[in-house]
Amino acid sequence: MKFDQDLLLTYKTLLQTTELEKSYQEFVRLFRYLRVELEKQLTDCKFQGAVVENGMDYSYFQFTSESLKKKGLKLAVTFVHRDFRFEVWLSGFNRKYQSRYYELLKNTQQPFTLTSDPRRTDYILRIPLDRNLDLSDGERVLAEVRAAALELLAYMETVEAA
């Protein structure tokens, strides 16, 4: 099997000439902090697994409430690396649930970003957080993530099960 030598050399150079490794470790520390603190604060929610580091496309962790679980839905706190931005996503347990709720929500007004294709994205609704959020302020990031999650949870309480 062949691999792209130029990309591997670029990666090597970045590791040797920048603080990429330490920077990424600091990001992971922030993300784990968010997960632990949210789990402490959102006691009515069940958190699933650990932080998933998805090849630097995006990283996420998931949780659900009893109400969302009955609907086949969950929330994901997501960090989109290329945009360097946190988002909170409403997702289905699988594409079937995603498509079902997309059909239910596509002709309604809501203050969230609705996916254009539930079969090709990992969310139904999403709330992008402020692009200029100071990520070094963990408490502020936590407050913003928590507020977005609570907003999605409250909204979905008003949506009947599909």
Tab-separated table of C-alpha atoms in Angstrom:
chain	number	residue	atom	x	y	z
A	1	MET	CA	0.000	0.000	0.000
A	2	LYS	CA	1.295	3.464	-0.895
A	3	PHE	CA	0.883	6.626	1.154
A	4	ASP	CA	1.348	10.291	0.257
A	5	GLN	CA	4.989	10.979	1.092
A	6	ASP	CA	4.566	14.764	0.862
A	7	LEU	CA	1.756	14.771	3.415
A	8	LEU	CA	3.744	12.559	5.772
A	9	LEU	CA	6.751	14.873	5.458
A	10	THR	CA	4.530	17.894	6.096
A	11	TYR	CA	3.235	16.216	9.245
A	12	LYS	CA	6.775	15.432	10.379
A	13	THR	CA	7.869	19.018	9.720
A	14	LEU	CA	4.915	20.421	11.650
A	15	LEU	CA	5.703	18.205	14.625
A	16	GLN	CA	9.371	19.174	14.554
A	17	THR	CA	9.006	22.911	13.915
A	18	THR	CA	5.810	23.906	15.732
A	19	GLU	CA	4.076	23.150	18.988
A	20	LEU	CA	1.421	21.099	17.206
A	21	GLU	CA	1.653	18.170	19.612
A	22	LYS	CA	1.421	20.316	22.767
A	23	SER	CA	-1.314	22.443	21.219
A	24	TYR	CA	-3.403	19.409	20.374
A	25	GLN	CA	-2.888	17.995	23.866
A	26	GLU	CA	-4.151	21.290	25.324
A	27	PHE	CA	-7.220	21.133	23.083
A	28	VAL	CA	-7.929	17.564	24.262
A	29	ARG	CA	-7.565	18.727	27.870
A	30	LEU	CA	-10.156	21.488	27.256
A	31	PHE	CA	-12.540	19.096	25.520
A	32	ARG	CA	-12.325	16.509	28.299
A	33	TYR	CA	-12.925	19.258	30.861
A	34	LEU	CA	-16.122	20.237	29.026
A	35	ARG	CA	-17.361	16.653	29.006
A	36	VAL	CA	-16.668	16.059	32.699
A	37	GLU	CA	-18.207	19.359	33.814
A	38	LEU	CA	-21.293	19.019	31.601
A	39	GLU	CA	-21.896	15.534	32.951
A	40	LYS	CA	-21.787	16.961	36.492
A	41	GLN	CA	-24.188	19.788	35.598
A	42	LEU	CA	-26.669	18.003	33.323
A	43	THR	CA	-27.657	15.313	35.786
A	44	ASP	CA	-30.807	14.361	33.852
A	45	CYS	CA	-28.684	13.362	30.865
A	46	LYS	CA	-26.757	10.179	30.232
A	47	PHE	CA	-23.330	10.678	28.687
A	48	GLN	CA	-22.133	8.029	26.263
A	49	GLY	CA	-18.530	6.940	25.942
A	50	ALA	CA	-15.555	9.228	25.909
A	51	VAL	CA	-14.380	12.047	23.681
A	52	VAL	CA	-14.082	10.840	20.087
A	53	GLU	CA	-11.162	12.318	18.179
A	54	ASN	CA	-12.267	11.865	14.590
A	55	GLY	CA	-9.104	12.306	12.519
A	56	MET	CA	-9.075	16.085	13.069
A	57	ASP	CA	-12.220	16.579	10.967
A	58	TYR	CA	-14.146	17.036	14.164
A	59	SER	CA	-14.072	15.777	17.732
A	60	TYR	CA	-17.180	15.149	19.793
A	61	PHE	CA	-18.861	13.586	22.782
A	62	GLN	CA	-22.497	12.556	23.030
A	63	PHE	CA	-25.273	12.516	25.576
A	64	THR	CA	-29.022	12.122	25.678
A	65	SER	CA	-31.956	12.801	27.950
A	66	GLU	CA	-34.776	10.357	28.611
A	67	SER	CA	-37.049	12.374	26.320
A	68	LEU	CA	-34.513	12.436	23.474
A	69	LYS	CA	-33.741	8.756	23.937
A	70	LYS	CA	-37.419	7.866	23.485
A	71	LYS	CA	-37.299	9.753	20.184
A	72	GLY	CA	-34.082	8.055	19.038
A	73	LEU	CA	-32.118	11.290	19.367
A	74	LYS	CA	-28.981	12.529	21.099
A	75	LEU	CA	-26.876	15.661	21.424
A	76	ALA	CA	-23.236	15.956	20.458
A	77	VAL	CA	-20.839	18.644	21.593
A	78	THR	CA	-18.653	18.966	18.540
A	79	PHE	CA	-15.449	20.798	17.698
A	80	VAL	CA	-14.966	21.371	13.974
A	81	HIS	CA	-11.197	21.629	13.650
A	82	ARG	CA	-11.007	23.393	10.273
A	83	ASP	CA	-13.391	26.112	11.488
A	84	PHE	CA	-11.800	26.082	14.967
A	85	ARG	CA	-15.280	26.276	16.404
A	86	PHE	CA	-17.547	24.494	18.852
A	87	GLU	CA	-21.035	23.460	17.803
A	88	VAL	CA	-23.826	21.579	19.554
A	89	TRP	CA	-25.618	19.081	17.329
A	90	LEU	CA	-28.926	17.261	17.556
A	91	SER	CA	-28.422	13.877	15.904
A	92	GLY	CA	-30.312	10.663	15.457
A	93	PHE	CA	-29.185	7.338	16.879
A	94	ASN	CA	-28.882	6.351	13.215
A	95	ARG	CA	-29.699	7.714	9.734
A	96	LYS	CA	-33.263	6.389	9.946
A	97	TYR	CA	-34.030	8.597	12.963
A	98	GLN	CA	-32.166	11.510	11.424
A	99	SER	CA	-34.207	11.308	8.240
A	100	ARG	CA	-37.451	10.943	10.184
A	101	TYR	CA	-36.856	14.084	12.246
A	102	TYR	CA	-35.497	15.991	9.273
A	103	GLU	CA	-38.788	15.355	7.467
A	104	LEU	CA	-40.686	16.499	10.545
A	105	LEU	CA	-38.642	19.703	10.963
A	106	LYS	CA	-37.811	20.744	7.402
A	107	ASN	CA	-40.919	22.894	6.922
A	108	THR	CA	-40.859	24.520	10.356
A	109	GLN	CA	-39.217	27.663	11.645
A	110	GLN	CA	-36.601	27.156	14.314
A	111	PRO	CA	-33.635	29.231	15.421
A	112	PHE	CA	-31.133	26.505	14.515
A	113	THR	CA	-29.252	25.426	11.425
A	114	LEU	CA	-31.083	22.527	9.769
A	115	THR	CA	-29.072	19.994	7.773
A	116	SER	CA	-29.516	20.046	4.021
A	117	ASP	CA	-29.220	16.248	3.831
A	118	PRO	CA	-29.626	14.013	6.910
A	119	ARG	CA	-28.101	11.057	5.043
A	120	ARG	CA	-24.814	12.900	4.491
A	121	THR	CA	-24.344	14.888	7.689
A	122	ASP	CA	-24.081	13.753	11.277
A	123	TYR	CA	-26.620	16.249	12.579
A	124	ILE	CA	-30.243	17.259	12.127
A	125	LEU	CA	-29.986	20.637	13.857
A	126	ARG	CA	-26.892	22.473	15.022
A	127	ILE	CA	-25.954	25.563	16.958
A	128	PRO	CA	-22.537	26.977	16.028
A	129	LEU	CA	-21.014	28.855	18.951
A	130	ASP	CA	-19.380	32.258	18.618
A	131	ARG	CA	-16.356	31.989	16.339
A	132	ASN	CA	-14.503	34.488	18.576
A	133	LEU	CA	-15.162	32.625	21.828
A	134	ASP	CA	-12.024	32.718	23.991
A	135	LEU	CA	-11.204	29.021	24.295
A	136	SER	CA	-8.671	29.702	27.048
A	137	ASP	CA	-11.599	30.606	29.340
A	138	GLY	CA	-12.881	27.125	30.143
A	139	GLU	CA	-15.759	28.338	32.319
A	140	ARG	CA	-17.022	30.637	29.547
A	141	VAL	CA	-16.781	27.887	26.926
A	142	LEU	CA	-18.618	25.543	29.292
A	143	ALA	CA	-21.378	28.111	29.857
A	144	GLU	CA	-21.852	28.638	26.105
A	145	VAL	CA	-21.905	24.907	25.344
A	146	ARG	CA	-24.316	24.256	28.216
A	147	ALA	CA	-26.657	27.053	27.097
A	148	ALA	CA	-26.749	25.710	23.528
A	149	ALA	CA	-27.391	22.163	24.753
A	150	LEU	CA	-30.204	23.316	27.038
A	151	GLU	CA	-31.715	25.320	24.175
A	152	LEU	CA	-31.821	22.238	21.935
A	153	LEU	CA	-33.165	20.064	24.752
A	154	ALA	CA	-35.956	22.558	25.472
A	155	TYR	CA	-36.838	22.924	21.798
A	156	MET	CA	-37.085	19.178	21.286
A	157	GLU	CA	-39.495	18.938	24.232
A	158	THR	CA	-41.935	20.848	22.010
A	159	VAL	CA	-41.523	18.443	19.082
A	160	GLU	CA	-43.745	15.380	19.033
A	161	ALA	CA	-42.113	12.005	18.478
A	162	ALA	CA	-42.045	11.058	14.815
